[in-house]
Short mmCIF file of C-alpha atoms in Angstrom, two decimals:
data_model
loop_
_atom_site.label_atom_id
_atom_site.label_comp_id
_atom_site.label_asym_id
_atom_site.label_seq_id
_atom_site.Cartn_x
_atom_site.Cartn_y
_atom_site.Cartn_z
CA ILE A 193 -12.16 -1.92 -9.17
CA LEU A 194 -12.73 -3.93 -6.01
CA ASN A 195 -14.36 -2.50 -2.91
CA VAL A 196 -12.19 -3.72 -0.05
CA GLU A 197 -13.29 -3.31 3.55
CA GLN A 198 -11.46 -4.10 6.73
CA SER A 199 -12.70 -4.51 10.26
CA PRO A 200 -12.22 -3.54 12.95
CA GLN A 201 -10.67 -0.17 12.26
CA SER A 202 -8.54 -0.47 15.39
CA LEU A 203 -7.87 -3.05 18.01
CA HIS A 204 -6.12 -3.13 21.38
CA VAL A 205 -5.00 -6.45 22.80
CA GLN A 206 -2.89 -7.55 25.73
CA GLU A 207 0.52 -9.08 25.13
CA GLY A 208 0.11 -12.82 24.76
CA ASP A 209 -3.45 -12.69 23.50
CA SER A 210 -4.31 -14.04 20.09
CA THR A 211 -6.32 -11.90 17.73
CA ASN A 212 -7.78 -11.79 14.26
CA PHE A 213 -9.30 -9.32 11.88
CA THR A 214 -11.17 -9.36 8.64
CA CYS A 215 -10.85 -8.21 5.07
CA SER A 216 -13.90 -8.46 2.83
CA PHE A 217 -14.13 -8.00 -0.90
CA PRO A 218 -16.57 -8.75 -3.71
CA SER A 219 -16.33 -12.43 -4.60
CA SER A 220 -16.80 -11.73 -8.28
CA ASN A 221 -13.92 -10.34 -10.34
CA PHE A 222 -11.32 -11.54 -7.84
CA TYR A 223 -7.76 -12.52 -8.70
CA ALA A 224 -5.58 -12.18 -5.62
CA LEU A 225 -5.53 -10.75 -2.12
CA HIS A 226 -2.48 -9.17 -0.55
CA TRP A 227 -1.82 -8.57 3.14
CA TYR A 228 0.66 -5.94 4.26
CA ARG A 229 1.99 -4.96 7.65
CA TRP A 230 2.74 -1.26 8.06
CA GLU A 231 4.70 0.00 11.02
CA THR A 232 4.87 3.73 11.65
CA ALA A 233 7.65 5.46 9.71
CA LYS A 234 8.49 2.32 7.75
CA SER A 235 7.50 0.89 4.38
CA PRO A 236 4.50 -1.41 4.23
CA GLU A 237 5.86 -4.95 4.36
CA ALA A 238 4.29 -7.64 2.20
CA LEU A 239 3.03 -10.54 4.32
CA PHE A 240 1.00 -12.79 2.04
CA VAL A 241 -0.38 -13.08 -1.45
CA MET A 242 -3.39 -15.36 -1.62
CA THR A 243 -5.24 -16.52 -4.69
CA LEU A 244 -7.02 -19.83 -4.20
CA ASN A 245 -10.20 -20.46 -2.25
CA GLY A 246 -9.23 -22.20 0.95
CA ASP A 247 -5.66 -20.90 0.85
CA GLU A 248 -4.02 -20.77 4.23
CA LYS A 249 -0.61 -19.15 4.67
CA LYS A 250 1.61 -18.79 7.68
CA LYS A 251 4.61 -16.67 8.59
CA GLY A 252 5.78 -17.19 12.15
CA ARG A 253 2.90 -16.34 14.48
CA ILE A 254 0.87 -14.72 11.72
CA SER A 255 -1.41 -16.68 9.44
CA ALA A 256 -4.14 -15.88 6.95
CA THR A 257 -7.01 -17.69 5.31
CA LEU A 258 -8.96 -16.94 2.16
CA ASN A 259 -12.56 -17.62 1.18
CA THR A 260 -13.14 -16.38 -2.35
CA LYS A 261 -16.68 -17.74 -2.56
CA GLU A 262 -17.93 -15.60 0.27
CA GLY A 263 -15.41 -12.82 -0.23
CA TYR A 264 -13.35 -12.61 2.92
CA SER A 265 -9.92 -13.20 4.36
CA TYR A 266 -8.91 -13.47 8.00
CA LEU A 267 -5.55 -12.53 9.43
CA TYR A 268 -4.64 -14.24 12.71
CA ILE A 269 -1.88 -13.36 15.14
CA LYS A 270 -1.09 -15.92 17.78
CA GLY A 271 0.35 -14.76 21.09
CA SER A 272 0.54 -11.06 20.18
CA GLN A 273 3.73 -9.22 21.03
CA PRO A 274 4.33 -5.46 21.28
CA GLU A 275 6.35 -5.62 18.07
CA ASP A 276 3.22 -6.78 16.27
CA SER A 277 1.76 -3.30 16.77
CA ALA A 278 1.18 -1.94 13.29
CA THR A 279 -1.51 -1.24 10.76
CA TYR A 280 -2.46 -4.30 8.75
CA LEU A 281 -3.61 -3.57 5.23
CA CYS A 282 -5.31 -5.84 2.80
CA ALA A 283 -5.56 -5.14 -0.90
CA GLY A 284 -7.51 -6.76 -3.67
CA HIS A 285 -6.23 -7.41 -7.12
CA SER A 286 -8.86 -7.93 -9.77
CA GLY A 287 -7.12 -9.33 -12.80
CA ALA A 288 -4.05 -11.08 -14.09
CA GLY A 289 -3.50 -8.37 -16.66
CA SER A 290 -3.59 -5.55 -14.14
CA TYR A 291 -1.08 -4.68 -11.47
CA GLN A 292 -3.41 -2.34 -9.63
CA LEU A 293 -4.37 -2.97 -6.04
CA THR A 294 -7.36 -1.60 -4.19
CA PHE A 295 -6.64 -1.12 -0.51
CA GLY A 296 -8.83 -1.27 2.54
CA LYS A 297 -8.43 1.37 5.25
CA GLY A 298 -6.47 -1.00 7.43
CA THR A 299 -6.76 -2.37 10.94
CA LYS A 300 -4.55 -0.64 13.47
CA LEU A 301 -3.36 -3.13 16.07
CA SER A 302 -1.90 -2.01 19.38
CA VAL A 303 -0.44 -4.67 21.65
CA ILE A 304 -0.25 -3.58 25.26
CA PRO A 305 2.72 -4.95 27.23
CA GLY B 238 15.70 -8.14 -1.49
CA ALA B 239 12.91 -5.96 -2.91
CA VAL B 240 13.81 -2.68 -1.25
CA VAL B 241 12.23 0.56 -2.38
CA SER B 242 13.49 3.92 -1.22
CA GLN B 243 11.68 7.23 -1.33
CA HIS B 244 13.10 10.69 -0.92
CA PRO B 245 12.50 13.00 0.81
CA SER B 246 10.72 11.44 3.76
CA TRP B 247 9.12 14.75 4.60
CA VAL B 248 8.99 18.19 3.05
CA ILE B 249 7.47 21.52 3.97
CA CYS B 250 7.06 24.07 1.23
CA LYS B 251 5.35 27.36 0.51
CA SER B 252 2.19 27.54 -1.54
CA GLY B 253 2.96 27.91 -5.22
CA THR B 254 6.26 26.05 -5.21
CA SER B 255 6.93 22.69 -6.83
CA VAL B 256 8.12 19.62 -5.00
CA LYS B 257 9.79 16.55 -6.49
CA ILE B 258 9.58 13.15 -4.82
CA GLU B 259 11.82 10.28 -5.93
CA CYS B 260 11.03 6.58 -5.77
CA ARG B 261 13.79 4.06 -6.38
CA SER B 262 13.83 0.28 -6.52
CA LEU B 263 17.24 -0.53 -5.07
CA ASP B 264 17.74 -4.20 -5.89
CA PHE B 265 15.35 -4.98 -8.71
CA GLN B 266 14.08 -3.46 -11.90
CA ALA B 267 10.54 -2.22 -12.07
CA THR B 268 8.84 -1.42 -15.33
CA THR B 269 5.77 -0.40 -13.35
CA MET B 270 5.59 1.80 -10.29
CA PHE B 271 2.56 3.24 -8.58
CA TRP B 272 1.98 6.50 -6.76
CA TYR B 273 -0.55 6.61 -3.94
CA ARG B 274 -1.84 9.34 -1.70
CA GLN B 275 -3.28 8.88 1.75
CA PHE B 276 -5.34 11.42 3.66
CA PRO B 277 -5.88 10.98 7.41
CA LYS B 278 -8.02 7.97 8.30
CA GLN B 279 -8.44 7.06 4.63
CA SER B 280 -7.21 4.25 2.42
CA LEU B 281 -4.19 4.44 0.24
CA MET B 282 -5.66 5.88 -2.96
CA LEU B 283 -3.99 5.18 -6.26
CA MET B 284 -3.08 8.36 -8.09
CA ALA B 285 -1.26 7.08 -11.12
CA THR B 286 0.55 4.22 -12.73
CA SER B 287 4.08 4.98 -13.84
CA ASN B 288 5.43 2.91 -16.74
CA GLU B 289 9.07 3.02 -17.73
CA GLY B 290 9.55 4.68 -21.08
CA SER B 291 5.95 5.74 -21.55
CA LYS B 292 3.42 8.21 -20.23
CA ALA B 293 1.89 7.69 -16.85
CA THR B 294 -1.73 6.66 -16.50
CA TYR B 295 -3.70 8.79 -14.10
CA GLU B 296 -6.72 7.82 -12.06
CA GLN B 297 -9.94 9.71 -12.44
CA GLY B 298 -9.85 13.02 -10.63
CA VAL B 299 -6.05 13.29 -10.53
CA GLU B 300 -4.73 16.21 -12.57
CA LYS B 301 -1.89 15.10 -14.78
CA ASP B 302 -0.60 18.64 -15.23
CA LYS B 303 -0.39 19.10 -11.49
CA PHE B 304 1.18 15.76 -10.62
CA LEU B 305 3.93 15.18 -13.15
CA ILE B 306 5.34 11.68 -13.27
CA ASN B 307 8.55 10.65 -14.97
CA HIS B 308 9.76 7.05 -15.11
CA ALA B 309 12.96 7.44 -17.08
CA SER B 310 14.71 4.30 -15.91
CA LEU B 311 13.82 0.86 -14.62
CA THR B 312 14.74 1.86 -11.08
CA LEU B 313 13.51 5.43 -10.74
CA SER B 314 10.17 7.19 -10.90
CA THR B 315 9.62 10.78 -9.83
CA LEU B 316 6.47 12.61 -8.84
CA THR B 317 6.51 16.39 -9.07
CA VAL B 318 3.72 18.30 -7.37
CA THR B 319 3.60 21.53 -9.33
CA SER B 320 2.38 24.80 -7.84
CA ALA B 321 1.53 23.07 -4.60
CA HIS B 322 -1.34 24.34 -2.48
CA PRO B 323 -2.36 23.52 1.10
CA GLU B 324 -4.95 21.02 -0.14
CA ASP B 325 -2.10 19.00 -1.67
CA SER B 326 -0.73 18.37 1.82
CA SER B 327 -0.85 14.63 2.24
CA PHE B 328 1.17 11.47 2.57
CA TYR B 329 2.53 10.27 -0.77
CA ILE B 330 3.84 6.75 -1.14
CA CYS B 331 5.18 4.84 -4.09
CA SER B 332 5.40 1.17 -4.86
CA ALA B 333 7.33 -0.85 -7.43
CA VAL B 334 6.13 -4.05 -9.05
CA ARG B 335 8.55 -6.93 -9.06
CA GLY B 336 7.83 -9.77 -11.41
CA ARG B 337 5.03 -12.22 -11.85
CA PRO B 338 2.84 -14.11 -11.21
CA TYR B 339 1.15 -12.10 -8.51
CA ASN B 340 2.55 -8.69 -9.37
CA GLU B 341 3.68 -8.03 -5.84
CA GLN B 342 4.15 -4.40 -4.98
CA PHE B 343 6.98 -3.30 -2.74
CA PHE B 344 6.56 0.03 -1.07
CA GLY B 345 8.74 2.96 -0.24
CA PRO B 346 8.48 4.52 3.22
CA GLY B 347 6.43 7.47 1.98
CA THR B 348 6.77 11.25 1.90
CA ARG B 349 4.84 13.61 4.14
CA LEU B 350 4.16 16.82 2.22
CA THR B 351 3.01 19.91 4.05
CA VAL B 352 2.19 22.98 2.01
CA LEU B 353 1.97 26.22 3.96
#
């Protein structure tokens, strides 16, 4: 089982600012990293699945990078908008034969208009 | 695609009663579903793995006789909290696994259980 940590726990930014936050995990026994976006009263929405060291994925204004050697992933939001306000979860996946994910506690982002 | 529903979205019950929560994959088949529980300010914690046509696998510390899981079809898993007590009050959320290679999990919206 991976130990997944996220920082910061919460974050307030002004509309238009860019921001980023971190997910760290043990670099050994790693298979994939998942990022989810979770708005209040909705289902967590899958953003990215990342597997390879150096992976960089992008979806609109949101992008993520992965460093498996040092055990971290960054999520970036460019030009934050109020609708980006949500909790961002990352989850580690330790093996091809297992479906289980280990979640971090999440980073709660609030974008102030 | 990949929509998962969960019902009910919230429930309040008296101590000692049983509560059933349904998790459905609406547009795909899922041989594996997961049940998680989240306490305030904590991570989503995996409770059990639900496999279609076989017994669920429970995580350490989760009582299988208290949290009954049935995965009778490829689109439905149910979690029954039996003889619920106030300490079972929590947020319960399910996910369904759709395909390979990365075993992506798609989540339901969750169920808020309050036991009085």
